[in-house]
Coordinates of C-alpha atoms in Angstrom, one line a residue:
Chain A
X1 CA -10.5 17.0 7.7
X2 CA -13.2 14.7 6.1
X3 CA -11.6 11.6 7.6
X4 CA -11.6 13.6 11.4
X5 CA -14.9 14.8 11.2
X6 CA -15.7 10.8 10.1
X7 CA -14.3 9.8 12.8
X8 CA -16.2 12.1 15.3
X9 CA -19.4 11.4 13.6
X10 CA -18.5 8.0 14.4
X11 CA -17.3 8.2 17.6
X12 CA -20.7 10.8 18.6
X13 CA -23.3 7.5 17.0
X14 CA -22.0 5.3 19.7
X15 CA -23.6 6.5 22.5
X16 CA -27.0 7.0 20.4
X17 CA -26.7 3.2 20.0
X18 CA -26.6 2.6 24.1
X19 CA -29.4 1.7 25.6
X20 CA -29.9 1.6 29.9
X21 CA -33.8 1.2 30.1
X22 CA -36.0 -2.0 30.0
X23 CA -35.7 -3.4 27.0
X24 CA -39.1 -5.6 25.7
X25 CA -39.3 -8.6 27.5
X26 CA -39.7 -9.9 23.9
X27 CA -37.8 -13.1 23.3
X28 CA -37.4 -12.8 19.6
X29 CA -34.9 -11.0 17.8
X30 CA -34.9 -7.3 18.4
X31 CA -35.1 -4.6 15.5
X32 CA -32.7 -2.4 14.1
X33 CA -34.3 0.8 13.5
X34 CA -31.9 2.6 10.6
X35 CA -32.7 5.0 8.9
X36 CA -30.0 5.3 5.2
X37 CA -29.0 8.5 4.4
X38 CA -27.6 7.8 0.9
X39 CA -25.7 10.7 0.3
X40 CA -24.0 10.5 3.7
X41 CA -23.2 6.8 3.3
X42 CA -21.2 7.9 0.2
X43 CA -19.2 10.4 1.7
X44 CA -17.0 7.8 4.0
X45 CA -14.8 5.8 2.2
X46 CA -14.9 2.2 1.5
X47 CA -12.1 1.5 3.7
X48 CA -12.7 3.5 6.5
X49 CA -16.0 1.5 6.7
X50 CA -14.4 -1.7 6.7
X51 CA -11.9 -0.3 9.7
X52 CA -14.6 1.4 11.7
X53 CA -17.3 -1.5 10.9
X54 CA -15.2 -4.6 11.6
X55 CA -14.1 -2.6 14.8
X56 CA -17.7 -2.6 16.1
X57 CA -18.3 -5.7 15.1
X58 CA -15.2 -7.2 16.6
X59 CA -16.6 -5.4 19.8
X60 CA -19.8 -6.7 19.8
X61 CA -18.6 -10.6 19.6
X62 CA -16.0 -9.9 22.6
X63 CA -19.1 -8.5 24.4
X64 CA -17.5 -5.4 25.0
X65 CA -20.1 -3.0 23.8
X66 CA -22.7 -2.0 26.6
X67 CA -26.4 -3.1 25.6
X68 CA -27.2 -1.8 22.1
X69 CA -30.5 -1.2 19.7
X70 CA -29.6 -0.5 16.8
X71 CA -26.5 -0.7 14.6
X72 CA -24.5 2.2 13.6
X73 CA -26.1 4.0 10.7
X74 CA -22.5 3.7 9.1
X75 CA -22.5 -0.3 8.9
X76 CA -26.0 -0.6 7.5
X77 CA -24.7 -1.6 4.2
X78 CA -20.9 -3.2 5.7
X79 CA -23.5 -5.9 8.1
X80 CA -25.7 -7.1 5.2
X81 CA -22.8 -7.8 2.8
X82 CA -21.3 -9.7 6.0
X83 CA -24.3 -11.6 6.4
X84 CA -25.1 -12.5 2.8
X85 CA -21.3 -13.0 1.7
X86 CA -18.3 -15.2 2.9
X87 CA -17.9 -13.6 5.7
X88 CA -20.9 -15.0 8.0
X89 CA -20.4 -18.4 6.4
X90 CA -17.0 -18.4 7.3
X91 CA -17.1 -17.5 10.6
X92 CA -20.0 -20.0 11.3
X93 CA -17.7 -22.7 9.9
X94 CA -15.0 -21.6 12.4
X95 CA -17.0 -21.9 15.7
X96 CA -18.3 -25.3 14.6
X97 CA -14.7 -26.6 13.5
X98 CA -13.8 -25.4 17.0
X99 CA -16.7 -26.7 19.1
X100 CA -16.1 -30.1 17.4
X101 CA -12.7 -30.3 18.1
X102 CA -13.1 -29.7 21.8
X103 CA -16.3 -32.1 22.0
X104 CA -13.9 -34.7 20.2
X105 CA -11.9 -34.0 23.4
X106 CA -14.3 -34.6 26.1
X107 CA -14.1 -37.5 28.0
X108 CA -17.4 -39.6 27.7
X109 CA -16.5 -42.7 28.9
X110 CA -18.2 -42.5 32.1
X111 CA -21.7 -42.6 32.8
X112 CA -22.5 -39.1 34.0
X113 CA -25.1 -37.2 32.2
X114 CA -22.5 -34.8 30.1
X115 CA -25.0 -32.1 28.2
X116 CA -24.5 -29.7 25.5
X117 CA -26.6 -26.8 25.5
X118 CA -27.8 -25.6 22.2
X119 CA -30.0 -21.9 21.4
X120 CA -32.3 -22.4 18.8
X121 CA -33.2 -18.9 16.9
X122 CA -29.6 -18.1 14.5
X123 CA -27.6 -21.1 16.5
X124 CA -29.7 -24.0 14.9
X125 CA -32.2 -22.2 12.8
X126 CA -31.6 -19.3 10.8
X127 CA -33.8 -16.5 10.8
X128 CA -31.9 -15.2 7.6
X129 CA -34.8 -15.7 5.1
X130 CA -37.0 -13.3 7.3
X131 CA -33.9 -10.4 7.8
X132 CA -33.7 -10.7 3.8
X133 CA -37.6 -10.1 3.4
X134 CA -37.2 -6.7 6.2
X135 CA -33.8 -5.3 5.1
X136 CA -31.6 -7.7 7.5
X137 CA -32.7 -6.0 10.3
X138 CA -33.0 -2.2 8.9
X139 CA -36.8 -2.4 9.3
X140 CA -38.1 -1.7 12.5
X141 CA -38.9 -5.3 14.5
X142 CA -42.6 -6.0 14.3
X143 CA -43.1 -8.8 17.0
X144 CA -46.6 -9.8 14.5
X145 CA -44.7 -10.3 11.8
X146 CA -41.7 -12.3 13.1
X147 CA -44.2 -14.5 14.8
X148 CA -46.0 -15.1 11.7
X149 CA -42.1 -15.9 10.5
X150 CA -41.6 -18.5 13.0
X151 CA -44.9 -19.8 12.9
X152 CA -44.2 -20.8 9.3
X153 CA -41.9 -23.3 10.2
X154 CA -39.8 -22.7 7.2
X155 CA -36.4 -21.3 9.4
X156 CA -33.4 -23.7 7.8
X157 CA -30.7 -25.0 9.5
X158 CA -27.7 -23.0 9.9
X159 CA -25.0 -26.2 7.9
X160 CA -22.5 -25.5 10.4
X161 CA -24.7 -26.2 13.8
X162 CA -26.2 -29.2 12.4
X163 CA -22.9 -30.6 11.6
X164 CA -21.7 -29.6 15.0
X165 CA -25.1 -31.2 16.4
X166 CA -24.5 -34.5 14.5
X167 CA -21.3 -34.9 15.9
X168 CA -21.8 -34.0 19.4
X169 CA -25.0 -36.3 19.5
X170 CA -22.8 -39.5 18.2
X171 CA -20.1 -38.5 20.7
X172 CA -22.3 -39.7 23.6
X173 CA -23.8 -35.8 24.4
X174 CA -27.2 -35.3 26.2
X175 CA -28.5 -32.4 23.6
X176 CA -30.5 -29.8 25.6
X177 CA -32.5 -27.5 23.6
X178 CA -32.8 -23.9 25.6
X179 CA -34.7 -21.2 23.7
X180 CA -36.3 -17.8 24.5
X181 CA -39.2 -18.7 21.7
X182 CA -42.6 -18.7 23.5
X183 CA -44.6 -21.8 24.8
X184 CA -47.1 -21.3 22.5
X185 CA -44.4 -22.0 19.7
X186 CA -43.4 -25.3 21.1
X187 CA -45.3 -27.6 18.3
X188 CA -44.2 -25.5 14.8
X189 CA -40.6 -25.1 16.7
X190 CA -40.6 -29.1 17.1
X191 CA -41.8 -29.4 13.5
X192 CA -39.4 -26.8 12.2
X193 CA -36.6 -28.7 14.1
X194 CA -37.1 -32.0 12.9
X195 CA -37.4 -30.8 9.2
X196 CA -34.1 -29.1 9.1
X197 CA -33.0 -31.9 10.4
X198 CA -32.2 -31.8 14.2
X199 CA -34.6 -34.7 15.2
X200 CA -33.2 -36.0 18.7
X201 CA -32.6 -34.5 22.3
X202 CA -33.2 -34.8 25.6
X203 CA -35.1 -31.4 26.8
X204 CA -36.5 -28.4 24.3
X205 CA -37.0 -25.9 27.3
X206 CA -39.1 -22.6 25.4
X207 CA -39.7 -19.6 28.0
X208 CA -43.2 -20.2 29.6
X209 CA -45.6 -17.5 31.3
X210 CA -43.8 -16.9 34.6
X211 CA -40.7 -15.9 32.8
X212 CA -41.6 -13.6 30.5
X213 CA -40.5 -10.3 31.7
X214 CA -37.2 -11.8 32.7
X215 CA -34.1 -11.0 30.7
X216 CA -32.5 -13.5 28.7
X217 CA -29.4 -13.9 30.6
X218 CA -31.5 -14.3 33.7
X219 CA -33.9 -16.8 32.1
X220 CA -31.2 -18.8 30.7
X221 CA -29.3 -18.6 33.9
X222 CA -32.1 -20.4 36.2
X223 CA -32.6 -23.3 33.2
X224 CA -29.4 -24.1 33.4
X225 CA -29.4 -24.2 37.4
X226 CA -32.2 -26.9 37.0
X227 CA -29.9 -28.7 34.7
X228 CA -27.5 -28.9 36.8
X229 CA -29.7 -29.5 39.7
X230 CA -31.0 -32.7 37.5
X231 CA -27.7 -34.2 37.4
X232 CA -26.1 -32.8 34.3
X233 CA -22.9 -31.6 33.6
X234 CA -22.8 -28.9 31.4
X235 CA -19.7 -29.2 29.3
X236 CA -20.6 -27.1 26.0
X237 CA -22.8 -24.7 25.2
X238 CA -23.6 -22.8 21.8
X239 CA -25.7 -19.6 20.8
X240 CA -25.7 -16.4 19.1
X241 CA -25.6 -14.4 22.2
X242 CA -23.7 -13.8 25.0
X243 CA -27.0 -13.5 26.7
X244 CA -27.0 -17.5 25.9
X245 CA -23.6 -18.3 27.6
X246 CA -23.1 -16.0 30.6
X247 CA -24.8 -16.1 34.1
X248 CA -25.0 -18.9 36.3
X249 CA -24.1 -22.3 35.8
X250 CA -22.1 -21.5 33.1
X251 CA -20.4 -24.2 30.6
X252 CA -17.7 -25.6 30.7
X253 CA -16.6 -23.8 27.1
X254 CA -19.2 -21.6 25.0
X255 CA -19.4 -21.1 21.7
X256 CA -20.3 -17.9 20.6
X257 CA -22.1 -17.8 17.1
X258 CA -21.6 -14.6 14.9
X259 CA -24.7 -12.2 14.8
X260 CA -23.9 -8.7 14.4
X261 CA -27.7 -7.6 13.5
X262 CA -29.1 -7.6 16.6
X263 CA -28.4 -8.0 21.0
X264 CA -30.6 -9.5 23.3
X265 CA -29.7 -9.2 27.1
Chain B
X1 CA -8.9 -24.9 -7.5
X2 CA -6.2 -22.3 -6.2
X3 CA -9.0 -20.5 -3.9
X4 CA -10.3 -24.8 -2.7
X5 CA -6.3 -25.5 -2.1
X6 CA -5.7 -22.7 0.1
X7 CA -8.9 -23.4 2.1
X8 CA -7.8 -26.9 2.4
X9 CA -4.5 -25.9 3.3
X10 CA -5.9 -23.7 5.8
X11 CA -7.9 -26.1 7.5
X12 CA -5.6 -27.9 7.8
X13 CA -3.4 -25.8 9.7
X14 CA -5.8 -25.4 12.6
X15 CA -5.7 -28.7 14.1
X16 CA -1.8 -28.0 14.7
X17 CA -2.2 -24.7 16.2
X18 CA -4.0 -26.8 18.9
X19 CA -2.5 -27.7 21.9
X20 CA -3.8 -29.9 24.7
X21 CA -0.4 -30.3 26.3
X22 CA 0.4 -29.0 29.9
X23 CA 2.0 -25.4 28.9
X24 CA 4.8 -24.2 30.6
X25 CA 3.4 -22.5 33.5
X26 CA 5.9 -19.3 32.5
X27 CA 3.4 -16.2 33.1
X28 CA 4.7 -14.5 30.6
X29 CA 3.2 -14.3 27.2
X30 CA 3.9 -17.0 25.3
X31 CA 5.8 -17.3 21.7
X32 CA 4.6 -17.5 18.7
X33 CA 7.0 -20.0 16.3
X34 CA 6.6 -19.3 13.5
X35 CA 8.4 -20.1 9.7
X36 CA 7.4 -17.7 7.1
X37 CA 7.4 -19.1 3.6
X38 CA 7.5 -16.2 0.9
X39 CA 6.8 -18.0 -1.8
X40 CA 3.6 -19.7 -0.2
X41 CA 2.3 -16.5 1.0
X42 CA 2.2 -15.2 -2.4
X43 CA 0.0 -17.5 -3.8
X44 CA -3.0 -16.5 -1.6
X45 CA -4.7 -13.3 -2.6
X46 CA -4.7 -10.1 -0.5
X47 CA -8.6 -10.4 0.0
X48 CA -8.5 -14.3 1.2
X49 CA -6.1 -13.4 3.6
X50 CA -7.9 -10.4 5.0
X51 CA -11.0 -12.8 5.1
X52 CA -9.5 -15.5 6.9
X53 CA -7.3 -14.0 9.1
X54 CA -10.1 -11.6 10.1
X55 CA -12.2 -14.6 10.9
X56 CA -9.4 -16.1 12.6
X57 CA -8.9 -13.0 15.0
X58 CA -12.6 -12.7 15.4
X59 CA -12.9 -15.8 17.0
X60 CA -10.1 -15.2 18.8
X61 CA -11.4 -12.0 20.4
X62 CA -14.7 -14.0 20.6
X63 CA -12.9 -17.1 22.8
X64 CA -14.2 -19.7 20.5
X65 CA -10.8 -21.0 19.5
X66 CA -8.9 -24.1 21.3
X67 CA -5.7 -23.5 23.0
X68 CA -3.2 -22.4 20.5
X69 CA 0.3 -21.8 20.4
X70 CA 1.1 -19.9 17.5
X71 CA -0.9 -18.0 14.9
X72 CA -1.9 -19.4 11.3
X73 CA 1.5 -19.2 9.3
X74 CA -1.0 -17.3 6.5
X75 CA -1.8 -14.3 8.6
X76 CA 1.9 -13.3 10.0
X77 CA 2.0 -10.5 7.7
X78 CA -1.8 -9.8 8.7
X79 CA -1.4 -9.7 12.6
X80 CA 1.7 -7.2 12.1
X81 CA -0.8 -5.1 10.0
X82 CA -2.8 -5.2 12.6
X83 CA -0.7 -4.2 15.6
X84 CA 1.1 -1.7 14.0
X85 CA -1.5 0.2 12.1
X86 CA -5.2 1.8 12.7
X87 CA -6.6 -1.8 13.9
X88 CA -5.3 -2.5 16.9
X89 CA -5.4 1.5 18.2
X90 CA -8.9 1.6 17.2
X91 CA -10.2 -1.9 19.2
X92 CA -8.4 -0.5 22.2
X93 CA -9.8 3.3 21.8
X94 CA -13.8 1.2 21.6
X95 CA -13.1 -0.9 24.4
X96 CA -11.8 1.9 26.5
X97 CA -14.7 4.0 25.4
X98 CA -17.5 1.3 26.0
X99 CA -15.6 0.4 29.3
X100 CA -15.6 4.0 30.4
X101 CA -19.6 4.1 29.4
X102 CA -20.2 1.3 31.9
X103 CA -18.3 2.6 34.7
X104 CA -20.0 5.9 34.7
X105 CA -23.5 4.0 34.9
X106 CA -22.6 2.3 37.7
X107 CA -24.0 3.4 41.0
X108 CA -20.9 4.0 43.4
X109 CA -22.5 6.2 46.3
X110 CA -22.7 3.7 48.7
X111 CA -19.4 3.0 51.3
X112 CA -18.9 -0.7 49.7
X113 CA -15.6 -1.4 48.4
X114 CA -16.3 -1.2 44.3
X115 CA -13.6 -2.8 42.5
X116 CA -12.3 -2.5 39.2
X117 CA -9.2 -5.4 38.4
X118 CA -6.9 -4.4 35.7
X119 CA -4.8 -7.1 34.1
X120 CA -1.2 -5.8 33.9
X121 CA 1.0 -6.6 30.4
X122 CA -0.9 -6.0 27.1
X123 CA -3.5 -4.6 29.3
X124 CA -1.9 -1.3 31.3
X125 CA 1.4 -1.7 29.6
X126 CA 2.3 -2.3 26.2
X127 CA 4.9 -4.8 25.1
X128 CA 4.8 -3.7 21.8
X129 CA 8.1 -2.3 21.3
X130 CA 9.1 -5.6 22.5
X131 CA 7.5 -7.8 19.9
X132 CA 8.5 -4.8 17.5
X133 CA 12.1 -5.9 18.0
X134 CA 11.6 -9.6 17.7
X135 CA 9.3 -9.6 14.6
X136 CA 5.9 -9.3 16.7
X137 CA 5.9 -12.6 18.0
X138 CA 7.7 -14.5 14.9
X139 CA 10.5 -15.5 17.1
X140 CA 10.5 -18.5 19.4
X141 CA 9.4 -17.0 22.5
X142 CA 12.8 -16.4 24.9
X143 CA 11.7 -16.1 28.7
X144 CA 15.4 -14.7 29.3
X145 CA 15.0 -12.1 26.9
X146 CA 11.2 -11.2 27.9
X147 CA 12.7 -10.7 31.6
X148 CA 14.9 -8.7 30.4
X149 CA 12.7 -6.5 28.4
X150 CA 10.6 -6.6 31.5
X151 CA 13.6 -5.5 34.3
X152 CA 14.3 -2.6 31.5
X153 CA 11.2 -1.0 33.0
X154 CA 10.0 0.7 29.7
X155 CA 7.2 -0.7 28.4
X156 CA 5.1 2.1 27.7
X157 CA 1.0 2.9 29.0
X158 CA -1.3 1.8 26.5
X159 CA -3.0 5.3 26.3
X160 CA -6.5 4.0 25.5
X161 CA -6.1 2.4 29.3
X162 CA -4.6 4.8 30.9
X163 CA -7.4 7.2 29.9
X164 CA -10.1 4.6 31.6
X165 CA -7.6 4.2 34.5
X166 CA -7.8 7.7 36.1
X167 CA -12.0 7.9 34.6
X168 CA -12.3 4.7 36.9
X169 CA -10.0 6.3 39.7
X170 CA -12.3 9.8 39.7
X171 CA -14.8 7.6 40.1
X172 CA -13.8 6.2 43.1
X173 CA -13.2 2.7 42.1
X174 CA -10.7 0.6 44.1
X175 CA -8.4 -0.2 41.4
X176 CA -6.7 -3.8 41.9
X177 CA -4.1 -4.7 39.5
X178 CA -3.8 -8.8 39.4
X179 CA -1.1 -9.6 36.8
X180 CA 1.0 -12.9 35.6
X181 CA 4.2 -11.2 36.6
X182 CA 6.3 -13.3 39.2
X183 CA 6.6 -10.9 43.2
X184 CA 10.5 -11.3 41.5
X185 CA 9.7 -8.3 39.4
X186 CA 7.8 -6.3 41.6
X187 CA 10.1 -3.2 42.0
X188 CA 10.5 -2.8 38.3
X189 CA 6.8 -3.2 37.7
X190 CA 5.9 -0.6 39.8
X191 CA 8.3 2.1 38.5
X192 CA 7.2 1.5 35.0
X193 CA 3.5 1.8 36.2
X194 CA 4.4 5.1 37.7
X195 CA 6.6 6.3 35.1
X196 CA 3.6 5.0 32.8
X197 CA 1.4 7.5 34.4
X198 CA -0.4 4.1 36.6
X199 CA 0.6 5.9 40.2
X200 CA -2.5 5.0 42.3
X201 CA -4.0 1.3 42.9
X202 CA -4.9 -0.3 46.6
X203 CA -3.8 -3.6 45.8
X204 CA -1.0 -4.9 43.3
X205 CA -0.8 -8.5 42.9
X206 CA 2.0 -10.7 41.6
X207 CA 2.6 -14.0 41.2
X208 CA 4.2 -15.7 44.2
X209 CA 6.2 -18.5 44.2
X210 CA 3.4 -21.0 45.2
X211 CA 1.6 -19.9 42.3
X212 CA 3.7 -21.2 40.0
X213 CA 2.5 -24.0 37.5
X214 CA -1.1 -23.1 37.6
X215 CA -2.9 -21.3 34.6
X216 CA -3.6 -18.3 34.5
X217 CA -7.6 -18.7 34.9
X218 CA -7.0 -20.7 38.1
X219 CA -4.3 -17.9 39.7
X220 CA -6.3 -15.1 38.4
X221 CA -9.4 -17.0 39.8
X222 CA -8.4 -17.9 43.3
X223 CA -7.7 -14.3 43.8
X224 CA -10.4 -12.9 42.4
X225 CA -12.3 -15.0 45.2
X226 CA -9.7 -13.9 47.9
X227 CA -10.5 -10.4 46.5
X228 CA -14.2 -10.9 47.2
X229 CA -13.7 -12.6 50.7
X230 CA -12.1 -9.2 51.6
X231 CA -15.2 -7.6 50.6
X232 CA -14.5 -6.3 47.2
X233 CA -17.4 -6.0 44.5
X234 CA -15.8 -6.7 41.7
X235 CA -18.0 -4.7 39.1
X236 CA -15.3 -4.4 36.1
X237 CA -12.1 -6.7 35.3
X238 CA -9.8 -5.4 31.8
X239 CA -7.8 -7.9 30.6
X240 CA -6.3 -8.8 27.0
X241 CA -6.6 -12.6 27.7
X242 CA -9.9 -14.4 28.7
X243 CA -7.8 -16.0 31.5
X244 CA -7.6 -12.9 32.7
X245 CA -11.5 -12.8 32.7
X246 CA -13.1 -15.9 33.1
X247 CA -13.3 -18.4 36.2
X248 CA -15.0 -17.8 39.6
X249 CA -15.6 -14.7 40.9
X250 CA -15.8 -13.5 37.9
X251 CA -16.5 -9.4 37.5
X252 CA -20.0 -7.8 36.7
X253 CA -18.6 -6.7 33.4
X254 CA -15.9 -7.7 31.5
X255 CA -13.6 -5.9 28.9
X256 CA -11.7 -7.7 26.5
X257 CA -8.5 -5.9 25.1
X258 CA -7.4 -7.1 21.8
X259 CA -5.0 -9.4 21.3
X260 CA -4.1 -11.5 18.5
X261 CA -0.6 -12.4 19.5
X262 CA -0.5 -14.6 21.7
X263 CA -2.9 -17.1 24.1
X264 CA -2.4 -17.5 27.8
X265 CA -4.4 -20.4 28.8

């Protein structure tokens, strides 16, 4: 009876977590708002929050859950042990291992412009160090304080990405640099860049005034037109959300980086 | 050292599991070969293997692996888990229920032709009980025996779909149903729809002999644009394959149904 009554609890959070309005035509990282009810947390079983947890999150990297705000109350604690154990790590490993081995495949012999499209915020630079000082994510998103955060310059690289970035750069790719961080960012992003090591590529586009308002996917979308318009070919393209892969003038493959804490559309 | 030798060893799996080749252009889904070595399994803890295979299957799910042609000999015993117990059910109950959100958002009141594709095997109809009988994809993959299983007409409705089949019918959806399967074994694939509880779709396309020898993504593709020519919306597209999903024309909204079997380029 527990378990059922888990599982409708479960299955009644969902829609809770749906969200069909405007969202903030913020670029940065959206907030979880949770809210931990300790004694309820303790009432469902470890395994049945690994189950139900890895489930959602399994849904959220296949981009089959419909626009979300926060992440079920149930997987508060199941997201920050993925993000701050093996399992993160891991999975970042993988998508580089991967995007390597298909870059290694391209053929660069010619002399076509042949681009790989990179997301910045938690594709390059992790934004880890400011989730761990606001509860990964379990605080609600203060667009002051995370702007403070990237106006620090302190994000590191994520290991896997730079890797990835290393090699794609030495293969012969043009590296284009496509992020929803503001305009006004543009010299601390540069700086931040360079000292976690990504120091060459051929475009850093940041969102300027006439696109705020737009949503990712859209913004993203009509940059990657341009590219294409310029002359480049598109072949790869990484980032942390689907928002950073889908739309027009799509690549060739996309990577899609873990990030289960937050969705931007 | 035990924990560093397995990772190696794992790593060092992937690169075979890649496969550039020209697959045979079979539609149906493909085998998995593999050798299970006892002994070698039991050297790698319960909780390694539930990390990496999970990983594995993530990026699966999240279409950042290469072409592969059989799963990681390490998680045989893991994928079987996963079909046969709460896993699999449970991915296929969220992406039915997040599916099912989506449709009802969507604004169907005008007299435009709304469609929703459904992918036919693994999608509508489960081959389970065949892979059940030849050790879930362990065994070399036997296109005579798969036709077989196929001409026996008893594969049976994966619920979770059938569920978002008739919400998507009441709706008033155009249901198109664009499988693999060669016009050979239309007949049969029609009864077991009906006798599966699928009894109402306005188009039901096969593969026709010209057809032949292209993947999947191009097929599904081409008539996913003939689809729109005819002036179809396409507004939803399940499928358990991203071939199934990906390409031009490509749907509104996609659905991804889980599979960790087998990849259909």
């Amino acid at each position: 009876m527990i378990f059922l009554k888990k599982i409708i609890l479960f299955l009644s959070i969902f829609p809770l977590a749906l969200c069909q309005e405007n969202l903030d035509p913020d670029v940065f990282p959206r907030p979880l708002i949770i809210e931990i009810n300790e004694a309820h947390l303790k009432e469902w079983p470890a395994e049945e929050v690994l189950l139900q947890c890895t489930s959602w999150r399994l849904a959220g990297e296949a981009n089959n859950l419909n626009p979300w705000k926060t992440i079920p109350e149930e997987c508060a604690d199941y997201v920050k042990e993925y993000m701050t154990g093996k399992g993160y790590a891991l999975d970042l490993q993988r998508v580089s291992n991967e995007a390597g081995l298909y870059a290694r495949s391209v053929d660069l012999s010619g002399d076509g412009k042949i681009a790989w499209v990179f997301d910045v915020d938690d594709t390059l630079l992790s934004n880890l160090p400011y989730y761990a000082e606001h509860g990964y994510g379990l605080e609600i998103y203060d667009r002051m304080k995370f702007g403070e955060w990237v106006e620090r310059g302190m994000a590191p690289a994520i290991q896997a990405s730079l890797k990835l970035y290393g090699e794609v750069l030495s293969l012969g790719f043009k590296v284009i640099l496509l992020t929803g961080r503001s305009e006004m960012h543009r010299n601390i992003t540069v700086k931040n860049l360079v000292q976690a090591g990504f120091r060459e590529w051929d475009k850093l586009i940041l969102r300027s005034f006439e696109d705020q308002g737009k949503t990712a996917t859209r913004y993203k979308s009509e940059k990657r037109n341009k590219i294409t318009e310029e002359g480049y070919q598109i072949l790869g393209n990484s980032g942390d959300q689907w928002s950073d892969l889908l739309g027009s003038s799509m690549s060739v493959r996309s990577f899609k980086l873990p990030n289960p804490m937050y969705y931007i559309p």
